[in-house]
Coordinates of C-alpha atoms in Angstrom, one line a residue:
Chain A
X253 CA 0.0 0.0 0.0
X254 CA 1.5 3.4 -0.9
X255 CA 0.8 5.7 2.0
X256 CA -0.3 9.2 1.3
X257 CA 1.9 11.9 2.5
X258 CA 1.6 13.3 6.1
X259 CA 0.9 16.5 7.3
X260 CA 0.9 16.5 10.8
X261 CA 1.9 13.7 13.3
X262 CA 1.5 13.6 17.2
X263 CA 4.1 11.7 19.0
X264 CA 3.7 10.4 22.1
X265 CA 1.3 13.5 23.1
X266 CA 0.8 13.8 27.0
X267 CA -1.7 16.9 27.7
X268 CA -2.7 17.9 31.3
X269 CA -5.3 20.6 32.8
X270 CA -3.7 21.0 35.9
X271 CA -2.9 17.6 37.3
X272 CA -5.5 16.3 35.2
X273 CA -4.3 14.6 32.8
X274 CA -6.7 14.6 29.8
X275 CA -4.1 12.8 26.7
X276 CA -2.4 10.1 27.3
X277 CA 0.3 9.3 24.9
X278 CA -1.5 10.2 21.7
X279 CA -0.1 9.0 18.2
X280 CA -1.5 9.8 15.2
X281 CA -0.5 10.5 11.8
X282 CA -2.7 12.9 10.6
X283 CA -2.0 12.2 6.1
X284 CA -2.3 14.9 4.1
X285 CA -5.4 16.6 2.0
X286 CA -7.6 13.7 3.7
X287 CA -10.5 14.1 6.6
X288 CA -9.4 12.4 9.6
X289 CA -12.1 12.4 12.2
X290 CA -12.3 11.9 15.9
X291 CA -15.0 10.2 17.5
X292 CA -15.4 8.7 21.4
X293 CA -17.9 9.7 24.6
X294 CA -17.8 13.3 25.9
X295 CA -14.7 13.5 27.7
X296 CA -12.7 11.3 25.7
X297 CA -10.5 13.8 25.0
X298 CA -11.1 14.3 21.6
X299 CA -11.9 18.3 21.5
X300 CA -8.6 18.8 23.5
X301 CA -6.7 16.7 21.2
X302 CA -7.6 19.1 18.4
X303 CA -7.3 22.3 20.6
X304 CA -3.2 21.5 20.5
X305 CA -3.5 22.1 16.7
X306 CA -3.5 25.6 17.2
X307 CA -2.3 26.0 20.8
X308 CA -5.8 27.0 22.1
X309 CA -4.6 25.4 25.8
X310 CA -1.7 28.1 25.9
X311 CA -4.4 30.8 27.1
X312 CA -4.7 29.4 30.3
X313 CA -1.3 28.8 32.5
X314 CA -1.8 25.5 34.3
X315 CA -2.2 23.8 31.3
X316 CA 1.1 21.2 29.9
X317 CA 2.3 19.4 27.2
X318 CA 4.1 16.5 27.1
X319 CA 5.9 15.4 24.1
X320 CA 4.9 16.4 19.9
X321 CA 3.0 17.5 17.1
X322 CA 5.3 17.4 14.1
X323 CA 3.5 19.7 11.0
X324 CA 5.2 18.6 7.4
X325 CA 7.2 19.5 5.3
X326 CA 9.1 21.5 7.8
X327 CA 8.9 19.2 10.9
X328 CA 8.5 21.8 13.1
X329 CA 7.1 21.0 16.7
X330 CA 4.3 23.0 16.5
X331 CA 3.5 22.8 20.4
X332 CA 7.1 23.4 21.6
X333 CA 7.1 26.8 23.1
X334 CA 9.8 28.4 20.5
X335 CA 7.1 28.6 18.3
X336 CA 4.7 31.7 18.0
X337 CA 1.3 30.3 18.5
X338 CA -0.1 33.2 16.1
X339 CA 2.0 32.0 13.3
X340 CA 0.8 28.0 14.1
X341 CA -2.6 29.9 14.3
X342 CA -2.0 31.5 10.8
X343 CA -1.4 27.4 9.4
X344 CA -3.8 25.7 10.7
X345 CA -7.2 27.5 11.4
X346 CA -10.3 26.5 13.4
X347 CA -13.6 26.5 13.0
X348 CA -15.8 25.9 16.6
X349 CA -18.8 24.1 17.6
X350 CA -21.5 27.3 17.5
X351 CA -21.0 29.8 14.8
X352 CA -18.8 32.8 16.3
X353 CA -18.8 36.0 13.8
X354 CA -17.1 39.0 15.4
X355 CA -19.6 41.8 15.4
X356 CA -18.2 43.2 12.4
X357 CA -19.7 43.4 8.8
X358 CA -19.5 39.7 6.7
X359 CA -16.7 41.5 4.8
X360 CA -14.3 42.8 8.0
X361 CA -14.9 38.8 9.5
X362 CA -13.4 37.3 6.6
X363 CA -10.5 40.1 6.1
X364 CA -10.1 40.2 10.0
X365 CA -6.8 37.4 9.8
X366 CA -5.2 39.0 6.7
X367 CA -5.4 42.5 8.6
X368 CA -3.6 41.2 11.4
X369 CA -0.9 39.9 9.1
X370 CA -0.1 43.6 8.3
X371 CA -2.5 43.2 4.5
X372 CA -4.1 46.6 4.1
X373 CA -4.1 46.9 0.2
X374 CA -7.7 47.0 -0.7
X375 CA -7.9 45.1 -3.9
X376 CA -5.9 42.6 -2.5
X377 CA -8.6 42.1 0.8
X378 CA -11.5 42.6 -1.8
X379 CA -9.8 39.2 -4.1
X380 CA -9.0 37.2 -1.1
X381 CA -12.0 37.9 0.8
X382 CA -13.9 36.7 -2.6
X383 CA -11.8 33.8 -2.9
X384 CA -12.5 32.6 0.6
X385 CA -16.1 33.0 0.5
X386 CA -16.6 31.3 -2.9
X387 CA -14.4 28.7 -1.3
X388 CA -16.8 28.6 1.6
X389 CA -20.4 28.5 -0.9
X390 CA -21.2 31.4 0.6
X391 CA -20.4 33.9 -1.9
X392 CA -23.7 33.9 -4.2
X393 CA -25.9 34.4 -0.9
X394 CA -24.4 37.3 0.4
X395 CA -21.7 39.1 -2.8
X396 CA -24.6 41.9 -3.0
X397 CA -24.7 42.5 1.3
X398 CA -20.5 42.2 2.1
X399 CA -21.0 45.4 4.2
X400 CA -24.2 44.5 6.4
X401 CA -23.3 42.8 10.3
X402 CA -22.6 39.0 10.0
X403 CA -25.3 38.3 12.9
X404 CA -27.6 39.5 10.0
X405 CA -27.0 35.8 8.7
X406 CA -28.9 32.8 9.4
X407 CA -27.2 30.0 11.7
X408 CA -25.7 28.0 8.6
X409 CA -24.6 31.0 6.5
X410 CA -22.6 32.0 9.8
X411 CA -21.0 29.1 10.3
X412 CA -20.1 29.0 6.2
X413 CA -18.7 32.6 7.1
X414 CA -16.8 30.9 9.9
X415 CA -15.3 28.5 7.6
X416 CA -14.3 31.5 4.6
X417 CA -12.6 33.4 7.7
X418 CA -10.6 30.1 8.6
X419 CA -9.5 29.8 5.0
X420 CA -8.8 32.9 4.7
X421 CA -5.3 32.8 5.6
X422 CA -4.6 30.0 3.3
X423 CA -4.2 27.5 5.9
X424 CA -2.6 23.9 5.7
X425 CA -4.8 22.3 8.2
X426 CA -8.5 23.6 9.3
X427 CA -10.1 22.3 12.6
X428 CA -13.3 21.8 13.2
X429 CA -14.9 21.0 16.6
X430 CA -18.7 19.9 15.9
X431 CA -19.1 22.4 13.0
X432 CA -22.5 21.2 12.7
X433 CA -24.0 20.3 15.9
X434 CA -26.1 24.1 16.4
X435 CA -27.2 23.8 12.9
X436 CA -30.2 22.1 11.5
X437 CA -29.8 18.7 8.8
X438 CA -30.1 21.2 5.5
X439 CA -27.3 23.1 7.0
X440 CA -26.0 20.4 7.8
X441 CA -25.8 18.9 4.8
X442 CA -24.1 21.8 3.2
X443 CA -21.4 22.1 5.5
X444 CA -20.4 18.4 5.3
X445 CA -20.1 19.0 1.8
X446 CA -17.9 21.7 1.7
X447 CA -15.7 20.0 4.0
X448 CA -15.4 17.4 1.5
X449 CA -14.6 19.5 -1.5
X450 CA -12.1 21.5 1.0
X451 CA -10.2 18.7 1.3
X452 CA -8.6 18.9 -1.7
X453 CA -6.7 21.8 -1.1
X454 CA -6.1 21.7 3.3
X455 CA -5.9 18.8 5.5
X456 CA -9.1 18.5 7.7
X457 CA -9.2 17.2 11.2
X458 CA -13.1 16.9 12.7
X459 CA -14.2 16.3 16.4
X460 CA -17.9 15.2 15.5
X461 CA -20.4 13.6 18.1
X462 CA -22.3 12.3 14.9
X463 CA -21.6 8.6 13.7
X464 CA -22.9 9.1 10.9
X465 CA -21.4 12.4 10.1
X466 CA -17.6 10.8 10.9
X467 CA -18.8 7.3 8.7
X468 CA -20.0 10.1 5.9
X469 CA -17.0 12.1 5.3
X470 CA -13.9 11.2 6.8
X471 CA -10.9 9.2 5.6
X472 CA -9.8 8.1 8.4
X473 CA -11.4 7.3 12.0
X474 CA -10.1 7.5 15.5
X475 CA -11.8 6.7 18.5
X476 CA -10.8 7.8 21.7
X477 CA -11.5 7.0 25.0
X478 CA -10.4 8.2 28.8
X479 CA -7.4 10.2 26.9
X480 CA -6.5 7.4 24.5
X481 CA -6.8 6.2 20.8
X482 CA -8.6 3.1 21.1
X483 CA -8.8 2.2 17.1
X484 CA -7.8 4.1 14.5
X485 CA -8.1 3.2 10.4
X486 CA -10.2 3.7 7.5
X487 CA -13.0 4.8 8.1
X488 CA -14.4 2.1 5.8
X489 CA -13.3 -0.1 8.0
X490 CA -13.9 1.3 11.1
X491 CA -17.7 1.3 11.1
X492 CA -18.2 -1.8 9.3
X493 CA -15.3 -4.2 11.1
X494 CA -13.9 -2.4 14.4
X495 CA -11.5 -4.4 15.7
X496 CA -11.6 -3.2 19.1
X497 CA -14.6 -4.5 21.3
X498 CA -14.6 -1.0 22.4
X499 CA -14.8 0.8 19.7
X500 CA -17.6 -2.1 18.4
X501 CA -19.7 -1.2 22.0
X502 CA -19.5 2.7 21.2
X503 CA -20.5 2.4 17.3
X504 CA -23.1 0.3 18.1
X505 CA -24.9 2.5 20.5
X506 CA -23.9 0.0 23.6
X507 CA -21.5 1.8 25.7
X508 CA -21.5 1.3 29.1
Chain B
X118 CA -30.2 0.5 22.8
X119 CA -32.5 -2.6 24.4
X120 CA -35.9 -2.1 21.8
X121 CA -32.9 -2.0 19.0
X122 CA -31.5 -5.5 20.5
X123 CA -35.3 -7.0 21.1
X124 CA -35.9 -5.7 17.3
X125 CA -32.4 -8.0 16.0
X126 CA -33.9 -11.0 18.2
X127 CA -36.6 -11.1 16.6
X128 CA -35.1 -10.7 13.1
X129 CA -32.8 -13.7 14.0
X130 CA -36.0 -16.2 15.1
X131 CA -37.7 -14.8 11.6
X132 CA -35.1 -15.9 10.0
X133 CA -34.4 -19.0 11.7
X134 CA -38.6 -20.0 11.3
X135 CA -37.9 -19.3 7.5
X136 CA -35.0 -22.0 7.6
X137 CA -36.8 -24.4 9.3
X138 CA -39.4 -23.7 6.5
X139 CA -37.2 -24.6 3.9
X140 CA -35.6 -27.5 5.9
X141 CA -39.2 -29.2 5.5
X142 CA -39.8 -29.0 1.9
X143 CA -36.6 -30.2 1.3
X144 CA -36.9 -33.3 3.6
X145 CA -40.6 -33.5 2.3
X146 CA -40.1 -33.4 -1.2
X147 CA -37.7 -36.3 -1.1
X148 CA -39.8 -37.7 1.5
X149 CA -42.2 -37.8 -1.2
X150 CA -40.2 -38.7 -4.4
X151 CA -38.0 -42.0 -2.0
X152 CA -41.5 -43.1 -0.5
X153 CA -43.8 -42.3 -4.4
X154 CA -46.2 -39.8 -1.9
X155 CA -47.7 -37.6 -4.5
X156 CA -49.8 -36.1 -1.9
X157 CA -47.1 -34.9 0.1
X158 CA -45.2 -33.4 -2.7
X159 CA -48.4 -31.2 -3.5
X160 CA -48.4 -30.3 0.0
X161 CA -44.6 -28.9 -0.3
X162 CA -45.9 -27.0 -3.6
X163 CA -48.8 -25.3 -1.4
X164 CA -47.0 -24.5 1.2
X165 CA -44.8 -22.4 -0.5
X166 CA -46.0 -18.9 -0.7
X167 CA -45.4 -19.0 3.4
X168 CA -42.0 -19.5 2.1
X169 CA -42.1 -16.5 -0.7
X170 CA -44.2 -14.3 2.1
X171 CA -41.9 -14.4 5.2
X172 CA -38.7 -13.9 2.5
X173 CA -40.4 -10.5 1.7
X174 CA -41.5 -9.7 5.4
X175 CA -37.8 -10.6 6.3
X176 CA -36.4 -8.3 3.3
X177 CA -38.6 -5.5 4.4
X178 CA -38.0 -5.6 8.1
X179 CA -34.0 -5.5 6.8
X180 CA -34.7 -2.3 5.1
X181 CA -36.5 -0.6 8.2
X182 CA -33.8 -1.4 10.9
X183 CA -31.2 -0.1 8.2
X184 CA -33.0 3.1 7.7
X185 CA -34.5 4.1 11.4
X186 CA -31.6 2.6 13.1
X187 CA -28.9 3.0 11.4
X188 CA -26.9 0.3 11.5
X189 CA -23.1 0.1 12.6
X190 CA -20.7 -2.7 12.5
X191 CA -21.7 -6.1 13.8
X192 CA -25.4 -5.1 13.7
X193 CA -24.6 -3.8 9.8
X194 CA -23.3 -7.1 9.4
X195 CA -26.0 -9.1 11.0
X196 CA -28.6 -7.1 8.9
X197 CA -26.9 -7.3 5.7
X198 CA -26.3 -11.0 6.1
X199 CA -29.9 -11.4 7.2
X200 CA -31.2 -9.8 3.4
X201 CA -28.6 -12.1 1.8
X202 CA -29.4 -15.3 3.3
X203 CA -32.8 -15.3 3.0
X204 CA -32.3 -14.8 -0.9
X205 CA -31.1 -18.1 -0.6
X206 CA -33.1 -19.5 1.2
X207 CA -36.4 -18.8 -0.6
X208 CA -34.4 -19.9 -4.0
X209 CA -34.1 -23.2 -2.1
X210 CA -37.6 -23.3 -1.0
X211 CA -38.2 -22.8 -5.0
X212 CA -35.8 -26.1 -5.9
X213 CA -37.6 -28.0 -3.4
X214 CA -41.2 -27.2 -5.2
X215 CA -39.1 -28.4 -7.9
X216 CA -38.3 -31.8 -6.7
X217 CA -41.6 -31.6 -5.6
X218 CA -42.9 -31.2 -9.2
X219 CA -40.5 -34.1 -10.6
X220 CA -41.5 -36.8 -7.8
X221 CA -45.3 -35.9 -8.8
X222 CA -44.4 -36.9 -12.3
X223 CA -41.7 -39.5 -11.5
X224 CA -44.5 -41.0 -9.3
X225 CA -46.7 -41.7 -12.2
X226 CA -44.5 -44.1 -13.8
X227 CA -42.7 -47.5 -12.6
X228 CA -39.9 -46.7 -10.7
X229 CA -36.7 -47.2 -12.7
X230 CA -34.2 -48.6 -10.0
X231 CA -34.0 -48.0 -6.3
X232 CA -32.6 -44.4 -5.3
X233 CA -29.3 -44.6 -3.4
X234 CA -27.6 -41.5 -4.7
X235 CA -30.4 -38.5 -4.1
X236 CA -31.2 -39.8 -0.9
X237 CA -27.3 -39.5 0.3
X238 CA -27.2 -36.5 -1.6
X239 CA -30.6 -34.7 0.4
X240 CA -28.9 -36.1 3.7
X241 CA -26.1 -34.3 3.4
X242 CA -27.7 -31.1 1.8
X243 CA -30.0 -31.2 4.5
X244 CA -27.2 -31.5 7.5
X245 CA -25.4 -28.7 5.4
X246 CA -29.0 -26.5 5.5
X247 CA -28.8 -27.1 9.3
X248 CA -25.4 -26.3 10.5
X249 CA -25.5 -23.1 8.3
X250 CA -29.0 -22.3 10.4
X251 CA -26.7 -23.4 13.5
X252 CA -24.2 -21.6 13.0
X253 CA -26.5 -18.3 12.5
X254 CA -27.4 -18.3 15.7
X255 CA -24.7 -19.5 17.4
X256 CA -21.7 -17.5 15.7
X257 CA -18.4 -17.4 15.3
X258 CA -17.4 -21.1 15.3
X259 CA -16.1 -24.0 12.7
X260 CA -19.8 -24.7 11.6
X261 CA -19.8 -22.4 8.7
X262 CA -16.0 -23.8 7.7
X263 CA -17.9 -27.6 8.0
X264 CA -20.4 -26.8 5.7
X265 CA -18.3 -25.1 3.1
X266 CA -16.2 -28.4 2.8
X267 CA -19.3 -30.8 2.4
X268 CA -20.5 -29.0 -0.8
X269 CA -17.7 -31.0 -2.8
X270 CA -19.2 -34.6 -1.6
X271 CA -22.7 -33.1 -2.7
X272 CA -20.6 -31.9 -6.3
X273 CA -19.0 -35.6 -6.3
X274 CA -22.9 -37.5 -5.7
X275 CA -24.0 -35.0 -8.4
X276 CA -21.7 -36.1 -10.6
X277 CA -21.7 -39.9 -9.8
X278 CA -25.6 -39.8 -10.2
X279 CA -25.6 -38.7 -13.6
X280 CA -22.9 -41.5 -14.9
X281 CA -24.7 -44.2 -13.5
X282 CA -27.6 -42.7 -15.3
X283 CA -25.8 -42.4 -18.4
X284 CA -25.2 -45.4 -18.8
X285 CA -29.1 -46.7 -18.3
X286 CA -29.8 -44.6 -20.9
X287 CA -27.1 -45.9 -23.4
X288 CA -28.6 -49.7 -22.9
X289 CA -32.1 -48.4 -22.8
X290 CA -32.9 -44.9 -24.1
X291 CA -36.8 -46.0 -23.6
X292 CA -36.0 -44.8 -20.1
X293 CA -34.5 -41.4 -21.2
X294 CA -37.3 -39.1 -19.8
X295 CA -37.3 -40.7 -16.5
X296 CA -33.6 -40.9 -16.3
X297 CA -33.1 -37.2 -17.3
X298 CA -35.4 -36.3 -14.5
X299 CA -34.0 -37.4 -12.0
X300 CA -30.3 -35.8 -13.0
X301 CA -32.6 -32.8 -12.6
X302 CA -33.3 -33.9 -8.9
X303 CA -30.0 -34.6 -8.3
X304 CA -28.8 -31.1 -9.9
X305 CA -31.6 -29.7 -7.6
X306 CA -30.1 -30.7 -4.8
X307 CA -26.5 -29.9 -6.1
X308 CA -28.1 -26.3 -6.1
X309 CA -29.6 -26.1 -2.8
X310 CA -26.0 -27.5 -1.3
X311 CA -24.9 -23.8 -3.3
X312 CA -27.1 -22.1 -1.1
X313 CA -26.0 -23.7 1.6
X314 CA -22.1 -22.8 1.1
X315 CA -23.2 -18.9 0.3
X316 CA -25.1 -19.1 3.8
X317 CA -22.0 -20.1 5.5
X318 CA -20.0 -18.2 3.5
X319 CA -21.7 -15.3 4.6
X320 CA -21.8 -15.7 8.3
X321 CA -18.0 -16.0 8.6
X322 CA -18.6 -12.5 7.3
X323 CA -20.9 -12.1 9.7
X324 CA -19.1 -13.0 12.1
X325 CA -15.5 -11.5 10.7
X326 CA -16.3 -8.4 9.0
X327 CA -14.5 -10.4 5.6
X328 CA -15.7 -11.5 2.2
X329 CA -14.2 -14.8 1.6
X330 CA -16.8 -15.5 -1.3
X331 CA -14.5 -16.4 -4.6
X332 CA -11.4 -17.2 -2.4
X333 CA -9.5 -20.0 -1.7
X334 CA -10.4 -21.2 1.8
X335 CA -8.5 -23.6 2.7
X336 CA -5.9 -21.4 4.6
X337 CA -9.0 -20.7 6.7
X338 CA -9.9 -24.3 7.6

């Protein structure tokens, strides 16, 4: 089997709130322009797995890492603290669980990343800001209205606008934590397929609560439990023949 | 989770009653072609649209777990297994109508020889029918293995059948029509010993999430 290339790869990754600790030894290889998703019970870990993508745990002080998150090509440790979080932040973007426009017009949220990297040349804001927004199949709802307040949007467009202010910065990698769960199944539907036609430019990592959603779109499956990878594969594989009784109980519905 | 796991119970004894179905009309219609009982052959021709109904019921049911429940591994596989097996198991409710039909005919005439091969040949297809139903219900085991093997004595009878036949024909061909009918017994019963093998074939993937229809399986066994 030739094995795609990877993008990012945890090693050994120890995380702690605290003297909680809430990853235990996670190692993944996260291959490139593919959707790798994380399923498991609340509490599994999985949201603060992807968190250490983009150093979201570095906001609060008690919080440690243990070991690392390689990004290709340039195997650079993107937790190690040498690096600027803003510029691992610039690389791989996130989108959250509830749609979270700033209170700024549907214009300002998308250029709002490429303004802190010091763009202020207006054509070049107007072309990327386009570019993102077509990217995010949101740009033939909203081209005529760029200046009106994203909450003017509906729940779905928001989070679409969410997604063209992640991409925005050309990222490598885009997170998403439950991009769906506040959104209704037409929504729904539209999101999941934009993350699959993303994924042929940016690698995709998803936390998703949703079976189905993971068995719909991902590559690749991991399941995690009490801070651990239980099984990962194929996803294929993974929902059909789990070879983990684990993982079988918590596809099937029988946990616990 | 427990209405789910009542609902798969009840799709196994379903499919289990529809076995046992089958299992009769086989044993019957030779029953009634060994023993020249018309009357019970007609019997295994009526009672096949019980057969043809519960196939459908079974099919349907499939299609309503898959699509409010949502099936994931094992319980994919069961279901999936369940649609495929009863497939073949009405097709072998069907072959047994058709012994059924030829031992109505065959009964009408004086009996050529003795039968030695087609009753071997329905004892073993029969035991075959069973262990796959076993092994159903019981799981992961070496039943399913068992029954894949047994097919080649069935192949073997098929063949010995229709040489001994052959040659009846070739000192007598007065006896053709009867003779050819009862290589189409014979090749009925060959066909119901298929079903059988896909049945068992199909709960080792049941059982182990892999396809080993078209392989080599003797590594396996």
């Amino acid at each position: 089997m030739v094995m795609d290339p990877i993008k990012a790869e945890s090693k050994n990754l120890d995380f702690y709130y605290g003297n909680l600790q809430a990853l235990k030894n996670v190692s993944l290889q996260i291959q490139e322009r593919k959707i790798t998703a994380l399923i498991g019970p609340s509490g599994c870990g999985k949201t603060t797995y992807l968190r250490c993508f983009n150093r979201m745990h570095d906001l609060y002080p008690h919080n440690k890492y243990h070991g690392e998150i390689i990004l290709y090509p340039d195997e650079i440790n993107i937790i190690s603290p040498s690096v600027d979080p803003i510029e691992v932040r610039m690389r791989i973007s996130m989108v959250f669980q509830k749609p979270n426009p700033f209170p700024k017009s549907i214009f300002e949220n998308v250029a709002y990343g490429l303004r802190v990297r010091g763009i202020s040349n207006r054509s070049i804001l107007s072309e990327k800001v386009e570019k993102s927004l077509r990217s995010a199949a949101l740009w033939d709802e909203i081209k005529d209205r760029l200046h009106l307040p994203a909450f003017d949007l509906s729940g779905g467009q928001q989070q679409r606008l969410c997604i063209a202010r992640a991409l925005a910065t050309d990222p490598e990698i885009l997170l998403f934590d439950e991009p769906t769960s506040a959104l209704d199944p037409i929504a729904t539907g539209k999101i999941e397929e934009l993350i699959m036609g993303l994924q042929e430019h940016v690698t995709i990592l998803i936390v998703t609560h949703n079976m189905q959603q993971a068995a719909r779109i991902s590559d690749f499956t991991a399941f995690m439990y009490l801070g651990e990878v239980v099984e990962f594969g194929d996803t294929d594989n993974l929902f059909v023949n789990p070879q983990n009784k684990l993982t079988e109980e918590y596809i099937t519905g029988r946990f616990g | 989770m427990g209405i789910f796991d009542d609902e798969l119970k009840i799709l196994r004894e379903r499919i289990l009653k529809l076995g046992c179905m089958v299992e009769n009309a086989i044993r019957d219609s030779v029953k009634a072609l060994v023993e020249r009982d018309s009357e019970l052959a007609k019997e295994v021709i009526k009672r096949d649209h019980l057969v043809n109904a519960l196939d459908v019921g079974i099919d349907e049911e499939c299609v309503r777990l898959i699509a409010l429940r949502q099936p994931m591994a094992r319980d994919l596989r069961l279901i999936t297994t369940a649609m495929k097996i009863t497939t073949d198991l009405e097709r072998m409710g069907d072959l047994a109508v058709n012994i059924a039909e030829r031992a109505i005919e065959l009964n009408d005439e004086p009996q050529l020889k003795p039968f030695v091969n087609i009753p071997k040949m329905a004892e073993i297809t029969q035991t075959m029918v069973r262990d796959a139903l076993d092994s159903f219900v019981t799981g992961c085991s070496r039943l399913p293995y068992e029954v894949i093997k047994r097919d080649d004595e069935v192949d073997d009878l098929t063949v010995r059948n229709f040489e001994e036949l052959l040659s009846f024909m070739i000192q007598d061909p007065k006896i053709i029509p009867l003779a050819v009918k009862r290589t189409y017994i014979a090749k009925y019963l060959e066909r119901i010993a298929d079903h059988a093998t896909n049945i068992a074939e199909m709960i080792i993937y049941m059982c182990k999430g892999k396809m080993i229809r078209h392989t080599e399986i003797s590594e396996e066994i």
